[in-house]
PDB file of C-alpha atoms in Angstrom:
ATOM      1  CA  SER A   1      -2.850 -34.426  14.870  1.00  0.00           C
ATOM      2  CA  ASN A   2      -2.996 -31.149  16.127  1.00  0.00           C
ATOM      3  CA  ASN A   3      -3.796 -29.558  13.212  1.00  0.00           C
ATOM      4  CA  ILE A   4      -0.790 -27.059  13.878  1.00  0.00           C
ATOM      5  CA  ALA A   5       1.560 -26.375  10.373  1.00  0.00           C
ATOM      6  CA  GLY A   6       4.989 -28.517  10.804  1.00  0.00           C
ATOM      7  CA  GLY A   7       7.528 -27.713   8.411  1.00  0.00           C
ATOM      8  CA  ARG A   8       7.972 -25.099   5.580  1.00  0.00           C
ATOM      9  CA  VAL A   9       5.795 -22.763   4.509  1.00  0.00           C
ATOM     10  CA  LYS A  10       4.838 -21.055   1.576  1.00  0.00           C
ATOM     11  CA  TYR A  11       2.847 -18.011   2.522  1.00  0.00           C
ATOM     12  CA  GLN A  12       2.018 -16.230  -0.172  1.00  0.00           C
ATOM     13  CA  LEU A  13      -0.616 -13.176  -0.053  1.00  0.00           C
ATOM     14  CA  PHE A  14      -2.130 -11.197  -3.081  1.00  0.00           C
ATOM     15  CA  PRO A  15      -4.378  -8.039  -0.935  1.00  0.00           C
ATOM     16  CA  LEU A  16      -6.464  -5.849  -3.349  1.00  0.00           C
ATOM     17  CA  ASN A  17      -7.694  -2.527  -1.731  1.00  0.00           C
ATOM     18  CA  ALA A  18     -10.728   0.228  -1.842  1.00  0.00           C
ATOM     19  CA  PHE A  19      -9.723   3.739   0.040  1.00  0.00           C
ATOM     20  CA  VAL A  20     -10.229   7.045   0.856  1.00  0.00           C
ATOM     21  CA  LEU A  21      -7.834   9.037   1.507  1.00  0.00           C
ATOM     22  CA  PHE A  22      -7.694  11.931   3.648  1.00  0.00           C
ATOM     23  CA  ARG A  23      -4.078  14.724   2.333  1.00  0.00           C
ATOM     24  CA  GLY A  24      -3.504  17.150   4.440  1.00  0.00           C
ATOM     25  CA  ILE A  25      -1.750  20.043   1.563  1.00  0.00           C
ATOM     26  CA  TYR A  26      -2.423  23.023   3.214  1.00  0.00           C
ATOM     27  CA  THR A  27      -0.620  25.989   0.756  1.00  0.00           C
ATOM     28  CA  PRO A  28       0.400  25.021  -2.918  1.00  0.00           C
ATOM     29  CA  ASN A  29       4.414  23.648  -3.569  1.00  0.00           C
ATOM     30  CA  GLN A  30       3.841  21.885  -0.111  1.00  0.00           C
ATOM     31  CA  TRP A  31       7.572  19.849   0.534  1.00  0.00           C
ATOM     32  CA  PHE A  32       5.592  17.454   3.844  1.00  0.00           C
ATOM     33  CA  VAL A  33       2.060  16.446   2.513  1.00  0.00           C
ATOM     34  CA  PRO A  34       0.503  13.989   5.647  1.00  0.00           C
ATOM     35  CA  TYR A  35      -2.327  11.558   4.844  1.00  0.00           C
ATOM     36  CA  ILE A  36      -4.549   9.454   6.712  1.00  0.00           C
ATOM     37  CA  GLY A  37      -7.355   6.547   5.427  1.00  0.00           C
ATOM     38  CA  GLY A  38      -8.486   3.111   4.924  1.00  0.00           C
ATOM     39  CA  GLY A  39     -11.124   1.095   2.963  1.00  0.00           C
ATOM     40  CA  PHE A  40     -12.147  -2.228   2.464  1.00  0.00           C
ATOM     41  CA  SER A  41      -9.780  -4.776   1.913  1.00  0.00           C
ATOM     42  CA  ARG A  42     -10.249  -8.148  -0.658  1.00  0.00           C
ATOM     43  CA  THR A  43      -7.192 -10.182   0.274  1.00  0.00           C
ATOM     44  CA  TYR A  44      -6.020 -13.894  -2.310  1.00  0.00           C
ATOM     45  CA  TYR A  45      -4.008 -15.891  -0.357  1.00  0.00           C
ATOM     46  CA  LYS A  46      -2.070 -19.476  -1.029  1.00  0.00           C
ATOM     47  CA  ILE A  47      -0.042 -21.244   1.230  1.00  0.00           C
ATOM     48  CA  ASN A  48       2.003 -24.263   0.620  1.00  0.00           C
ATOM     49  CA  ILE A  49       2.993 -26.333   3.152  1.00  0.00           C
ATOM     50  CA  GLU A  50       6.109 -28.580   2.412  1.00  0.00           C
ATOM     51  CA  ASN A  51       4.615 -32.341   2.458  1.00  0.00           C
ATOM     52  CA  GLN A  52       0.588 -31.443   2.560  1.00  0.00           C
ATOM     53  CA  SER A  53      -1.310 -29.358   0.836  1.00  0.00           C
ATOM     54  CA  SER A  54      -1.895 -26.110  -0.594  1.00  0.00           C
ATOM     55  CA  ILE A  55      -4.424 -23.468   0.629  1.00  0.00           C
ATOM     56  CA  ASP A  56      -6.263 -21.188  -1.084  1.00  0.00           C
ATOM     57  CA  GLY A  57      -8.780 -18.910  -1.196  1.00  0.00           C
ATOM     58  CA  ALA A  58     -10.174 -15.093  -0.533  1.00  0.00           C
ATOM     59  CA  GLU A  59     -11.361 -13.197   2.451  1.00  0.00           C
ATOM     60  CA  ASN A  60     -12.988  -9.487   3.185  1.00  0.00           C
ATOM     61  CA  GLY A  61     -11.363  -7.289   5.211  1.00  0.00           C
ATOM     62  CA  THR A  62     -10.796  -3.872   6.405  1.00  0.00           C
ATOM     63  CA  HIS A  63      -7.382  -1.548   6.414  1.00  0.00           C
ATOM     64  CA  TYR A  64      -6.236   1.364   7.384  1.00  0.00           C
ATOM     65  CA  ARG A  65      -3.258   3.234   6.485  1.00  0.00           C
ATOM     66  CA  ALA A  66      -0.300   6.012   7.338  1.00  0.00           C
ATOM     67  CA  GLY A  67       2.182   8.282   5.438  1.00  0.00           C
ATOM     68  CA  ILE A  68       3.824  10.938   4.425  1.00  0.00           C
ATOM     69  CA  GLN A  69       4.936  11.891   0.646  1.00  0.00           C
ATOM     70  CA  PHE A  70       7.277  14.193   0.226  1.00  0.00           C
ATOM     71  CA  LEU A  71       7.433  16.605  -3.295  1.00  0.00           C
ATOM     72  CA  LEU A  72      10.430  16.254  -5.589  1.00  0.00           C
ATOM     73  CA  ASN A  73       9.093  19.019  -8.035  1.00  0.00           C
ATOM     74  CA  ASN A  74      11.473  21.639  -6.141  1.00  0.00           C
ATOM     75  CA  ILE A  75      14.098  19.454  -7.160  1.00  0.00           C
ATOM     76  CA  ASN A  76      14.834  19.540 -10.685  1.00  0.00           C
ATOM     77  CA  LYS A  77      12.499  22.443 -11.666  1.00  0.00           C
ATOM     78  CA  LYS A  78      13.360  22.078 -15.641  1.00  0.00           C
ATOM     79  CA  GLY A  79      12.465  18.418 -15.206  1.00  0.00           C
ATOM     80  CA  THR A  80       8.679  18.423 -13.427  1.00  0.00           C
ATOM     81  CA  ARG A  81       8.443  21.336 -15.853  1.00  0.00           C
ATOM     82  CA  ASN A  82       8.868  18.195 -18.910  1.00  0.00           C
ATOM     83  CA  LEU A  83       6.652  16.402 -17.447  1.00  0.00           C
ATOM     84  CA  ARG A  84       3.821  18.625 -16.731  1.00  0.00           C
ATOM     85  CA  ASN A  85       4.217  20.041 -20.807  1.00  0.00           C
ATOM     86  CA  SER A  86       4.803  15.800 -22.523  1.00  0.00           C
ATOM     87  CA  TYR A  87       2.953  13.789 -20.180  1.00  0.00           C
ATOM     88  CA  GLY A  88       0.523  16.125 -17.894  1.00  0.00           C
ATOM     89  CA  ILE A  89       2.378  15.389 -14.559  1.00  0.00           C
ATOM     90  CA  ILE A  90       1.604  17.916 -11.863  1.00  0.00           C
ATOM     91  CA  ASN A  91       3.166  16.903  -9.011  1.00  0.00           C
ATOM     92  CA  THR A  92       5.889  14.263  -8.011  1.00  0.00           C
ATOM     93  CA  TYR A  93       6.235  12.812  -4.694  1.00  0.00           C
ATOM     94  CA  PHE A  94       8.305  10.167  -2.706  1.00  0.00           C
ATOM     95  CA  PHE A  95       5.988   8.894   0.162  1.00  0.00           C
ATOM     96  CA  ILE A  96       6.372   6.440   2.803  1.00  0.00           C
ATOM     97  CA  GLU A  97       3.508   4.286   4.024  1.00  0.00           C
ATOM     98  CA  VAL A  98       2.311   1.995   6.812  1.00  0.00           C
ATOM     99  CA  GLN A  99      -0.572  -0.417   6.270  1.00  0.00           C
ATOM    100  CA  GLU A 100      -3.039  -2.284   8.845  1.00  0.00           C
ATOM    101  CA  LEU A 101      -4.322  -4.867   6.868  1.00  0.00           C
ATOM    102  CA  LYS A 102      -6.789  -6.667   8.938  1.00  0.00           C
ATOM    103  CA  ALA A 103      -8.546 -10.537   7.946  1.00  0.00           C
ATOM    104  CA  GLU A 104      -9.412 -13.600   9.153  1.00  0.00           C
ATOM    105  CA  VAL A 105      -9.910 -16.573   7.664  1.00  0.00           C
ATOM    106  CA  GLY A 106     -13.187 -18.213   9.635  1.00  0.00           C
ATOM    107  CA  SER A 107     -13.001 -22.240   8.677  1.00  0.00           C
ATOM    108  CA  LEU A 108      -9.032 -22.177   9.805  1.00  0.00           C
ATOM    109  CA  ASN A 109      -8.875 -19.242  12.734  1.00  0.00           C
ATOM    110  CA  LEU A 110      -6.037 -17.744  11.111  1.00  0.00           C
ATOM    111  CA  ASP A 111      -5.563 -14.200  10.616  1.00  0.00           C
ATOM    112  CA  ILE A 112      -3.980 -13.360   7.368  1.00  0.00           C
ATOM    113  CA  GLY A 113      -3.755  -9.736   7.793  1.00  0.00           C
ATOM    114  CA  GLY A 114      -1.443  -7.982   9.784  1.00  0.00           C
ATOM    115  CA  ARG A 115       0.711  -5.074   9.699  1.00  0.00           C
ATOM    116  CA  SER A 116       3.244  -2.861   6.348  1.00  0.00           C
ATOM    117  CA  THR A 117       5.550  -0.163   5.387  1.00  0.00           C
ATOM    118  CA  MET A 118       6.158   0.321   2.208  1.00  0.00           C
ATOM    119  CA  MET A 119       7.870   3.017  -0.330  1.00  0.00           C
ATOM    120  CA  GLY A 120       6.852   4.396  -3.707  1.00  0.00           C
ATOM    121  CA  ILE A 121       6.777   7.135  -6.200  1.00  0.00           C
ATOM    122  CA  LEU A 122       4.037   8.465  -6.694  1.00  0.00           C
ATOM    123  CA  LEU A 123       2.721  11.088  -9.417  1.00  0.00           C
ATOM    124  CA  GLU A 124      -0.699  13.257  -9.625  1.00  0.00           C
ATOM    125  CA  TYR A 125      -2.561  14.173 -12.271  1.00  0.00           C
TER     126      TYR A 125
END
């Protein structure tokens, strides 16, 4: 009656990002590389509310990101050389990143953005 979701809610978010990244590389084979960036986001969402109809759609927004990359090349020099010769991979990094997404569904008065923390492996060709 008051337009507030009740019951169990399943919320799915699929962001598609285009961005610019600025990396702080000052020397070759630098162990730690800080970076910042940001750009445009097209965010696809789907909301399933128990005993109610589902809501889905897409919204445009922006995002900002910052993180640090750890160079893994010096840990295994033979493996690094094999990756370069076989696949053309120049550098391998482990990264940790924080990202802030700003996007709203105006018709629902719903903020679908938020903050996320990610980690992974970056292969540089």
